[in-house]
Coordinates of C-alpha atoms and ligand atoms in Angstrom, one line a residue:
X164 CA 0.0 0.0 0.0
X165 CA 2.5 2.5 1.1
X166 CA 3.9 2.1 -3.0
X167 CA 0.9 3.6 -4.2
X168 CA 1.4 6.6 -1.7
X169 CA 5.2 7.1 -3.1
X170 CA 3.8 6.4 -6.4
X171 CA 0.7 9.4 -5.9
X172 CA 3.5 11.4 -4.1
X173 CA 5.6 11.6 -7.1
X174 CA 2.4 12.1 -10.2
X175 CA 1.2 15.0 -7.9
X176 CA 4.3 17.1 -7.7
X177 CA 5.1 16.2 -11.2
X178 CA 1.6 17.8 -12.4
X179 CA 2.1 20.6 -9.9
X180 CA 5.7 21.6 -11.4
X181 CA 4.2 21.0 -14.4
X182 CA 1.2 23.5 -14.0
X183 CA 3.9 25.6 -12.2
X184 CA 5.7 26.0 -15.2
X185 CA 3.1 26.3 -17.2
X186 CA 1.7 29.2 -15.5
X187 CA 5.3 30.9 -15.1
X188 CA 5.5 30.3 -19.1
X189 CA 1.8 32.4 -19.4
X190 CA 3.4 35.0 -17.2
X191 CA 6.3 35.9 -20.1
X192 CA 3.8 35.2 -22.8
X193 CA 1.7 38.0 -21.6
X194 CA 4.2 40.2 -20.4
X195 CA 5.7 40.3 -24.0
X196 CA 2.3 41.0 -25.6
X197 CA 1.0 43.9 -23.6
X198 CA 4.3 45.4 -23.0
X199 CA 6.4 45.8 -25.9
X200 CA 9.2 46.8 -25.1
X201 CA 11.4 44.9 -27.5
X202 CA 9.6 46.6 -30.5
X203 CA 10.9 50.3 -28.7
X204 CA 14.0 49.4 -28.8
X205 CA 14.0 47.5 -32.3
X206 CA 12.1 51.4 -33.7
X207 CA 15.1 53.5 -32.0
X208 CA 18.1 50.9 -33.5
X209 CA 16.5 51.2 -36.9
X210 CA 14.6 54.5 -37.4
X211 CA 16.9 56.5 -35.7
X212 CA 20.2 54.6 -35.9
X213 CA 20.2 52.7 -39.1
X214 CA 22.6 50.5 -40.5
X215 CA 24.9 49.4 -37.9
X216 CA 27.8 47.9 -40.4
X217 CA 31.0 47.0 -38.0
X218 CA 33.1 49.9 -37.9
X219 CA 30.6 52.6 -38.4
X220 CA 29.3 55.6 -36.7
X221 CA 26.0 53.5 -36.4
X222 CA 27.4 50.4 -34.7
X223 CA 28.9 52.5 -32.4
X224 CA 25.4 54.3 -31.2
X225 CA 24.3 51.3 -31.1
X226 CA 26.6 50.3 -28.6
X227 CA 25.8 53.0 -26.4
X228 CA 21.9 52.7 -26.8
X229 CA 21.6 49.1 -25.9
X230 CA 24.2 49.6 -23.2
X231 CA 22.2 52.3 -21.7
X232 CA 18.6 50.4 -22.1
X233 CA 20.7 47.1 -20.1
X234 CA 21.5 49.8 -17.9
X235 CA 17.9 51.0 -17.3
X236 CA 16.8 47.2 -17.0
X237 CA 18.7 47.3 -13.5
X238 CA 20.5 44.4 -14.6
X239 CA 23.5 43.1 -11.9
X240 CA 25.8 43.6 -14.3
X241 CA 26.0 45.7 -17.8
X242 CA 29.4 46.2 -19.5
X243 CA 31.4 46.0 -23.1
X244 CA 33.6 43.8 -24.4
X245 CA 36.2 45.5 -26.4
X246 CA 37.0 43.8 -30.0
X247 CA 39.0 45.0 -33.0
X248 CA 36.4 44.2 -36.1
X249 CA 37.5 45.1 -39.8
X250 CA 36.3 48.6 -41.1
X251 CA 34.8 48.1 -45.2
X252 CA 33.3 50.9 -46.8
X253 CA 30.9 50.9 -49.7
X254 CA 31.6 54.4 -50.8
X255 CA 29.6 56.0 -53.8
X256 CA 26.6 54.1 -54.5
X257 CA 27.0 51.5 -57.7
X258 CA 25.5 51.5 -61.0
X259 CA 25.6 49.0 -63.7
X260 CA 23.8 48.3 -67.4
X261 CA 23.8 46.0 -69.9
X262 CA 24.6 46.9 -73.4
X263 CA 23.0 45.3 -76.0
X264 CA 24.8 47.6 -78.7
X265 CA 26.5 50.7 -78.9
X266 CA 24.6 53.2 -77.1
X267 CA 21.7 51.3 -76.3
X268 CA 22.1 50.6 -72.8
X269 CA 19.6 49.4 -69.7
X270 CA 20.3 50.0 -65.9
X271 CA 20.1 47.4 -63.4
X272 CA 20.1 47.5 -59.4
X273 CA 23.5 46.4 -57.9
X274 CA 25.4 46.5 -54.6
X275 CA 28.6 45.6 -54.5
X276 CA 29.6 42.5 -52.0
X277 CA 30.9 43.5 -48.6
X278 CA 34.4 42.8 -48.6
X279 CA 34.8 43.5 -52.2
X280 CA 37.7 45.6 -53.5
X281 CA 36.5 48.5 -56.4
X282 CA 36.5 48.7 -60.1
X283 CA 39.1 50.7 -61.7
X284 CA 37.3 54.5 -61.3
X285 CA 36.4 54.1 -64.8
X286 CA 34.5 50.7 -64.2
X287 CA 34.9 47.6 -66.1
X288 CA 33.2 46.8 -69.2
X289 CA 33.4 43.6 -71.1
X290 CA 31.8 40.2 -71.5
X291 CA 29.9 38.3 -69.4
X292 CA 29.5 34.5 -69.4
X293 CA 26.9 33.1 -67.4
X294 CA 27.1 29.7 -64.8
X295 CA 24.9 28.2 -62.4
X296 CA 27.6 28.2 -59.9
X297 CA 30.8 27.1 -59.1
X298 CA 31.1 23.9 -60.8
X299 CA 30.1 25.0 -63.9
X300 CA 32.7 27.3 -64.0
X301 CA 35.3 25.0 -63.0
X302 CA 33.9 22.9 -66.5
X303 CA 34.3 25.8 -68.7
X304 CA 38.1 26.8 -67.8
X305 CA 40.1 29.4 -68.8
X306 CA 39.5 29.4 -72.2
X307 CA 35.7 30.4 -72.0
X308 CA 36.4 32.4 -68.9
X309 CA 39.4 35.0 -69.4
X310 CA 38.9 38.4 -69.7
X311 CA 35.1 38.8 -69.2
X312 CA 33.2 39.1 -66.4
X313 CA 31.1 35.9 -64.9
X314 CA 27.8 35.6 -63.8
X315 CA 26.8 33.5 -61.2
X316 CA 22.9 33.3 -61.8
X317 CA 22.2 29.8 -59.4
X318 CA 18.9 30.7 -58.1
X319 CA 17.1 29.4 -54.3
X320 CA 15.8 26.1 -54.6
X321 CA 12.2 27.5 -54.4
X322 CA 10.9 23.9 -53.0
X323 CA 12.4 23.7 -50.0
X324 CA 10.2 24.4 -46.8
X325 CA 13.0 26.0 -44.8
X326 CA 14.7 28.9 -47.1
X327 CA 17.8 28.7 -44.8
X328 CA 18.5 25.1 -46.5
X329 CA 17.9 27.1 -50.1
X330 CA 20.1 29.5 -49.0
X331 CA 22.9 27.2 -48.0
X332 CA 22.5 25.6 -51.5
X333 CA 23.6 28.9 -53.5
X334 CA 25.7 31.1 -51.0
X335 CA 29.2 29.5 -52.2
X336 CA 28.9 31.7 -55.4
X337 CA 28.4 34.9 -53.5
X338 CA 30.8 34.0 -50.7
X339 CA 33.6 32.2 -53.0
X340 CA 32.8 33.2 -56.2
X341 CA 35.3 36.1 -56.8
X342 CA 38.1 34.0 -55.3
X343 CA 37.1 30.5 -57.9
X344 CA 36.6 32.6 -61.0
X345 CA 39.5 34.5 -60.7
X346 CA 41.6 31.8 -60.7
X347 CA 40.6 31.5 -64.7
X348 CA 41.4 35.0 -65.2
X349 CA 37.9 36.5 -64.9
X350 CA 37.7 40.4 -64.6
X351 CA 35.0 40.3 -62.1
X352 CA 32.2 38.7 -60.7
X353 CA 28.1 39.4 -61.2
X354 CA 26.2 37.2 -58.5
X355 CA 22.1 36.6 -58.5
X356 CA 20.6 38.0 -55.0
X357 CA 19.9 35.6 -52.4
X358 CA 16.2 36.2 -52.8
X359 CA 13.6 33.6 -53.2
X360 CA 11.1 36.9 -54.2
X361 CA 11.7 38.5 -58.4
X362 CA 12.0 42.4 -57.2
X363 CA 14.5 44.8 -57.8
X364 CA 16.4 44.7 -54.6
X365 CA 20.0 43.8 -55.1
X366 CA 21.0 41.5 -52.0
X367 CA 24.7 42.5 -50.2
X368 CA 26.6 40.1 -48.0
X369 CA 29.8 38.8 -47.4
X370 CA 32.4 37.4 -49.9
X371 CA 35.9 36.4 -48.8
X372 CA 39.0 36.2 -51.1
X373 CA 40.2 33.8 -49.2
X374 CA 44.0 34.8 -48.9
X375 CA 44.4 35.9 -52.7
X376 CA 47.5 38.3 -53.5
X377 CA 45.9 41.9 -53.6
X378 CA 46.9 42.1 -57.1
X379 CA 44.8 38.8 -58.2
X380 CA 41.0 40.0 -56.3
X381 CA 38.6 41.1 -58.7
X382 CA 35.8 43.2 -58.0
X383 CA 32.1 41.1 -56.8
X384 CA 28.6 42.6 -57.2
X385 CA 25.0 41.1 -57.1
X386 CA 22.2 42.0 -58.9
X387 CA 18.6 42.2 -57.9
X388 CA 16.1 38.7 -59.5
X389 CA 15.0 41.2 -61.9
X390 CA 17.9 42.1 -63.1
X391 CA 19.1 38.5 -63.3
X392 CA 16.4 37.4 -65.0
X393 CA 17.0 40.2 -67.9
X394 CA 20.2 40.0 -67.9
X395 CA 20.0 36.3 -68.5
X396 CA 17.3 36.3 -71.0
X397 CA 19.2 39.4 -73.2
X398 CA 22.5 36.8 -73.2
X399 CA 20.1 34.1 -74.4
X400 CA 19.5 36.2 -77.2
X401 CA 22.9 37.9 -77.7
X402 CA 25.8 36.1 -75.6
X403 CA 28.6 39.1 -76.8
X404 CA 26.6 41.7 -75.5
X405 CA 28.9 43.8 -72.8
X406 CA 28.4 44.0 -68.9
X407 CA 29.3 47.7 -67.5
X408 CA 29.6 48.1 -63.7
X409 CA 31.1 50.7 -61.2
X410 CA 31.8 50.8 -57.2
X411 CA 34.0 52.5 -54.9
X412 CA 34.3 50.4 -52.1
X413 CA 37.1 50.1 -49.5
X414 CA 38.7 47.8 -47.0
X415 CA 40.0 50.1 -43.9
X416 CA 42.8 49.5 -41.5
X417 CA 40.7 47.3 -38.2
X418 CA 38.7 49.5 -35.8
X419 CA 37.7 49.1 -32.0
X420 CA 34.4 47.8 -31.3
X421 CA 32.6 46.1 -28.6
X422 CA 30.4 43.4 -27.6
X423 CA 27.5 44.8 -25.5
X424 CA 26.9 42.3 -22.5
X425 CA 24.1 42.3 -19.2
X426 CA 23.3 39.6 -17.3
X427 CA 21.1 38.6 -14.0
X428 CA 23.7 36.4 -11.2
X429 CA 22.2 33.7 -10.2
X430 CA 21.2 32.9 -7.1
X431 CA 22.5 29.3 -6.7
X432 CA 24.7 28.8 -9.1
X433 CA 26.3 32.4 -10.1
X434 CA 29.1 30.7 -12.0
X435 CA 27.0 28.4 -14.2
X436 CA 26.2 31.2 -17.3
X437 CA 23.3 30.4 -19.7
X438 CA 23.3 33.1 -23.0
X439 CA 21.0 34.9 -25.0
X440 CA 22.1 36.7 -27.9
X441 CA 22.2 37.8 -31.4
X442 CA 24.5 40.5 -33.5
X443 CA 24.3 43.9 -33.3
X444 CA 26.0 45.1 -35.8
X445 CA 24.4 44.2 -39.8
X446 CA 24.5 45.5 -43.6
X447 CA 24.5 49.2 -44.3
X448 CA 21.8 48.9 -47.1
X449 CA 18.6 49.0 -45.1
X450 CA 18.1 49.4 -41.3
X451 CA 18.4 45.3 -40.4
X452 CA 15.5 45.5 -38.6
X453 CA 15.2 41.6 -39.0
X454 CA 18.8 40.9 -39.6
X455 CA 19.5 41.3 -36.4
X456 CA 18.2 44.1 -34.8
X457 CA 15.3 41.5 -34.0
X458 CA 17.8 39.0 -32.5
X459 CA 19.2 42.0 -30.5
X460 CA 16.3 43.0 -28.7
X461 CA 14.8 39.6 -28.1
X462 CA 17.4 38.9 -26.2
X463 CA 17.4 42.0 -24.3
X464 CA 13.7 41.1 -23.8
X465 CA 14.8 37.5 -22.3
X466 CA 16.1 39.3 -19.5
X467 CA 13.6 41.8 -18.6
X468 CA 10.9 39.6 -19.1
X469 CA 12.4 37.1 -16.2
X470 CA 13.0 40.4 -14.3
X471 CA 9.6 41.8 -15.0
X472 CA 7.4 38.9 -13.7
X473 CA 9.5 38.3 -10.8
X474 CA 11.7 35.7 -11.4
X475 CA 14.9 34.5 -9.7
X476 CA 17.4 32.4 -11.5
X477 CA 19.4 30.1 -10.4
X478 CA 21.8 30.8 -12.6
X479 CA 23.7 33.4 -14.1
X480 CA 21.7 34.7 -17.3
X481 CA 23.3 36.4 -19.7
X482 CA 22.5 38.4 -22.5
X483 CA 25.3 39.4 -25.0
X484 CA 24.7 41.4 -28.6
X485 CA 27.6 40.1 -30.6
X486 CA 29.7 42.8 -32.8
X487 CA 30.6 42.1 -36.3
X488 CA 29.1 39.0 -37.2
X489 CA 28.0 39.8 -40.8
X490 CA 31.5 40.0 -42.0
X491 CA 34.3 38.7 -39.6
X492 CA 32.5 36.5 -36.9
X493 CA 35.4 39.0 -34.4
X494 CA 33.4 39.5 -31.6
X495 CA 31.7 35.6 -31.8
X496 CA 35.8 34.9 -31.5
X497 CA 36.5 37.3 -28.9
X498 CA 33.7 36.4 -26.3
X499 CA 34.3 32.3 -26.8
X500 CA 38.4 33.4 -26.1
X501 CA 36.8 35.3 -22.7
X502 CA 35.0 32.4 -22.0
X503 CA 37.8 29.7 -22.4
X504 CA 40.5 31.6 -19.9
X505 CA 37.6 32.4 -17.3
X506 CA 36.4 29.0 -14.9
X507 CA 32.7 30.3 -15.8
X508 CA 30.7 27.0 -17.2
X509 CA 28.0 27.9 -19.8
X510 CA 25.6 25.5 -19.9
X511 CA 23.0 26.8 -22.7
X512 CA 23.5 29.7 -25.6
X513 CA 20.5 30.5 -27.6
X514 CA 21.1 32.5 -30.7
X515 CA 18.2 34.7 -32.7
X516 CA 19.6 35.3 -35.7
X517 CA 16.7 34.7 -38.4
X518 CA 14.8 37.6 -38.7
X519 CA 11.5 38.5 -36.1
X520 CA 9.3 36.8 -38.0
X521 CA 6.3 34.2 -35.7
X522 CA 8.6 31.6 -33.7
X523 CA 8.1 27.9 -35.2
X524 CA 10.4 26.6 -32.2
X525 CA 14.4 25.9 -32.2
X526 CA 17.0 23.8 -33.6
X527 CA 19.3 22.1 -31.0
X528 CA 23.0 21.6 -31.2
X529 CA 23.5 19.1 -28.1
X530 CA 23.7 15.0 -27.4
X531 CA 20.7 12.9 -26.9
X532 CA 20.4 13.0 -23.3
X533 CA 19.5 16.6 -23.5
X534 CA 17.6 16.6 -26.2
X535 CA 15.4 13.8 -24.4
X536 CA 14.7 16.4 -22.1
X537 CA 14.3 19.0 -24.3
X538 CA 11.3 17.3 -25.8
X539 CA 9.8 16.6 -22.3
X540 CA 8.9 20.2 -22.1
X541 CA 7.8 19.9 -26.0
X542 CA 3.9 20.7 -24.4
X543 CA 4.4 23.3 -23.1
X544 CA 4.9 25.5 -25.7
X545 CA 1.8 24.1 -27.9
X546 CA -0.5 26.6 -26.3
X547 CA 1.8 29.4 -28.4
X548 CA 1.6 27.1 -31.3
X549 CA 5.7 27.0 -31.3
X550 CA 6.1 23.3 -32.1
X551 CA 9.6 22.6 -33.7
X552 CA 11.9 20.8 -31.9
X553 CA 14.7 19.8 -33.8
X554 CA 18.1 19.0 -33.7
X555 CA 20.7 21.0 -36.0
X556 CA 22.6 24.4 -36.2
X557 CA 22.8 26.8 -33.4
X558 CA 24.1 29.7 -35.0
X559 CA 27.1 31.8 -36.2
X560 CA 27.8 33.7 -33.2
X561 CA 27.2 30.8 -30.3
X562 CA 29.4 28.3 -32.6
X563 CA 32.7 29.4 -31.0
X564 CA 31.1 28.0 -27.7
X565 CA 30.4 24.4 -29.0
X566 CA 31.6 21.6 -26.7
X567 CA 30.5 18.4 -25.7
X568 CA 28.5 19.7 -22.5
X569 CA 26.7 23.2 -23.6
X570 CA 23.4 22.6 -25.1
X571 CA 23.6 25.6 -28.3
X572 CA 20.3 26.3 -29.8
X573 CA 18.4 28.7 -32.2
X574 CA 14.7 30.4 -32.5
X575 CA 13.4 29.1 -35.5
X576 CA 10.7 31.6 -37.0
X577 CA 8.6 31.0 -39.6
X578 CA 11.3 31.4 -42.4
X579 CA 9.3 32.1 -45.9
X580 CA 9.8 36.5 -46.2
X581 CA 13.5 36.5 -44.5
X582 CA 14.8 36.2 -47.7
X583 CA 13.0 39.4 -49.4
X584 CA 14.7 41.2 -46.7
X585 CA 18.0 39.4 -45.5
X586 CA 20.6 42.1 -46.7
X587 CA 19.0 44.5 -48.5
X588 CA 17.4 47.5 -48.7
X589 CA 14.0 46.2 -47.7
X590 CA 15.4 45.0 -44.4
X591 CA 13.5 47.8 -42.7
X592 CA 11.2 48.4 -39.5
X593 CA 8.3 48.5 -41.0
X594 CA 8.6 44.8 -42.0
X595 CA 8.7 43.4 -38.7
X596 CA 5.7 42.6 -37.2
X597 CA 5.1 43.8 -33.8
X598 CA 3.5 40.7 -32.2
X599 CA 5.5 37.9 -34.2
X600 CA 8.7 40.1 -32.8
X601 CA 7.0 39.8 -29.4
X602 CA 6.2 36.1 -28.9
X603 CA 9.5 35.4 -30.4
X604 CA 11.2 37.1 -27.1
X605 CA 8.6 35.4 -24.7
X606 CA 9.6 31.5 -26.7
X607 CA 13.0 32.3 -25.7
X608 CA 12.3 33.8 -22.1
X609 CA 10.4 30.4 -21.5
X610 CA 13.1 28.0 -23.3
X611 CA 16.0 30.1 -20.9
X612 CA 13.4 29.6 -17.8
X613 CA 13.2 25.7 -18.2
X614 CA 16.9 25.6 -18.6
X615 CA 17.5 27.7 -15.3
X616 CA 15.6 25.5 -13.3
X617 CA 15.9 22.1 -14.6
X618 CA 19.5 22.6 -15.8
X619 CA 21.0 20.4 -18.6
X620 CA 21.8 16.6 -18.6
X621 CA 25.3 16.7 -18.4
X622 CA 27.4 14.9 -16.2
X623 CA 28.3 18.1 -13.7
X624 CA 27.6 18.8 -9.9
X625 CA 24.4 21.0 -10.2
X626 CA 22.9 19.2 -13.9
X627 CA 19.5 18.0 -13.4
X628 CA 18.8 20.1 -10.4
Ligands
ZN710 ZN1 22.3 37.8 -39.1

């Protein structure tokens, strides 16, 4: 008999944690929605900051702002982290036609690639060969490719469900193809716009030369999905036509920065750390409102959300808005080297970096163990309708974390717009939605929440507990 009293024992204060929890969850839900304060910030970073490229004047008011707003929070801590990030200026804007003959010319929308060295002032005219990436330029050689510019025009792969797996597909011509087509004596480099959307946005982003001599790097530009479209029709009809384009970008000598980082000790286990962040810093072209400016204040939101309805971790949480991830990864680098010659343990990073769209659920980077109990508190997000619980990626700026104990995840929003806005000049406050923004901040406040107080599964002192 005195079995079934253990046995009653246990199913009632497994239901009452459970109803506990669930009522604690409710709490940052509705904290989120009727008190927005994550949208404020996100309107003051983009409508009256802007672009926050690494290096710029913007970045560094944004440093300040968010410091100040941590500040306000009453946080335990607030402070910066200071890292040297590389300084790359686009300089006059770009312009670019097609000519189909002498004097008969059409414009189309370009930007040039971050990282990208300029054209000649004069700009480059000549030939352009189009490929659908890499490996069909690697099969045309030299003898089709010297001398004229290429064309990279490998579009998304419209079918897949999560455009983060169509971007993957296609990236390695933006990011590498300067570098590759060079090496067949190629002028310069044309890419399609990572856009799943046909508008007239050209897409930015980063591109790497990967080491080249300064004298081999040829200019890299992309083109909007309109202008990829006409400019691949008009060489279906004419391949000699020419390709004229003309941008004054620079690389600068490195700059100071900083990492903007708060956090709430905890109570119990002050040197156990659990993260929220995304990147503060993003493209110059529109405001990055969703890339990240969402992440950024989400994560601010974790924290004042677990402040704001009262609750006390029991450990340290800790919210840190990375600097110059978009081209450089620096301050990603510079807080995992803090991390490593420090005795602080992080058990759990969660990373916003895919725009504010309505939160799906996250994608976990982590062994089995934790992921078993990751899915045990699967239910208690179906109330928000946030039901993905995957394993996979947990981002660019947590990466530098990974080991085999920390648990690294990322929001996963709804992911079908972020690419008619990722890096462009569309990327702009008025796109973000004020309540998707908002339940995005209260999923993470309630993922952080479990992880406090059940702690991971990892073979430590204080795991489980
Ligand atoms: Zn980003």
């Amino acid at each position: 008999m005195k079995y079934y009293w253990i046995l009653y024992f246990f199913i009632f204060t497994t239901c009452w944690s459970q109803q506990e929890d669930a009522a604690q969850i409710k709490a940052l839900y509705d904290m989120s929605l009727s008190d927005a304060k994550g949208y404020d910030w996100l309107n003051h970073l983009s409508n009256q900051i802007g672009g926050r490229l690494s290096g710029s004047v913007q970045a560094e008011q944004a440093i300040t702002y968010t410091k100040e707003q941590l500040d306000l929070l009453g946080l335990d801590k607030v402070w910066l982290q200071e890292v040297q990030v590389p300084k790359w200026v686009r300089g006059a804007p770009e312009f670019a036609y097609i000519e189909t003959s002498p004097g008969f010319t059409n414009n189309l929308p370009i930007t040039a690639l971050g990282g990208s060295i300029a054209t000649p002032s004069a700009g480059i005219k000549a030939n352009i060969v189009e490929v659908q990436g890499i490996e069909e330029l690697q099969k045309l050689g030299r003898s089709k490719i010297e001398g004229k510019l290429v064309f990279f025009n490998k579009p998304m792969d419209p079918t897949l469900i999560n455009t983060f797996s169509a971007y993957s597909g296609c990236v390695d011509q933006r990011y590498s193809g300067a570098k590759e087509a060079a090496a067949y004596g190629a002028v310069g480099v044309i890419v399609r716009s990572m856009n799943l959307r046909l508008d007239d946005f050209p897409h930015t982003g980063s591109m790497s030369y990967d080491g080249l001599p300064l004298n081999e790097r040829i200019p890299a530009a992309a083109i909007s999905t309109n202008g990829a479209e006409l400019l691949s029709t008009t060489l279906t009809l004419n391949p000699n036509i020419l390709f004229y384009f003309k941008q004054n970008c620079r690389q600068l000598l490195d700059v100071t920065s900083y990492n903007v980082i708060g956090e709430i000790k905890g109570s119990k286990y002050p040197e156990e750390v659990i993260l929220v962040g995304g990147h503060l810093d993003s493209w110059d072209l529109g405001d990055g409102s969703h890339d990240d400016g969402a992440g950024c204040v989400q994560s601010m939101e974790v924290l004042r959300l677990l402040k704001e309805t009262g609750y006390k971790p029991k450990r340290t949480i800790r919210v840190v808005l990375f600097m110059n991830e978009e081209n450089g990864l620096r301050g990603a680098n510079a807080y995992a080297e803090r991390v490593a010659a420090s005795n602080e343990r992080h058990l759990f990073a969660l990373e916003s970096d895919s725009g504010g769209f309505t939160p799906r659920g996250f994608s976990f980077d982590c062994s089995d163990k934790n992921f078993e109990q990751i899915l045990s508190w699967k239910s208690l997000f179906e109330p928000y309708l946030v039901h993905l619980f995957i394993k996979g990626s947990g981002g660019a700026d947590i990466g530098p974390l990974k080991n085999d104990q920390i648990v690294l995840a990322a929001l996963r929003p709804d992911s079908q717009r972020y690419f008619d806005h990722h890096h462009a000049e569309n990327d702009t406050f008025e796109h973000v939605n004020k309540r998707e923004l908002q339940l995005g901040a209260a999923t993470m406040a309630s993922l952080v929440f479990l992880f406090d107080k059940y702690g991971t599964k990892t073979n430590t002192a204080t795991s489980g507990k």
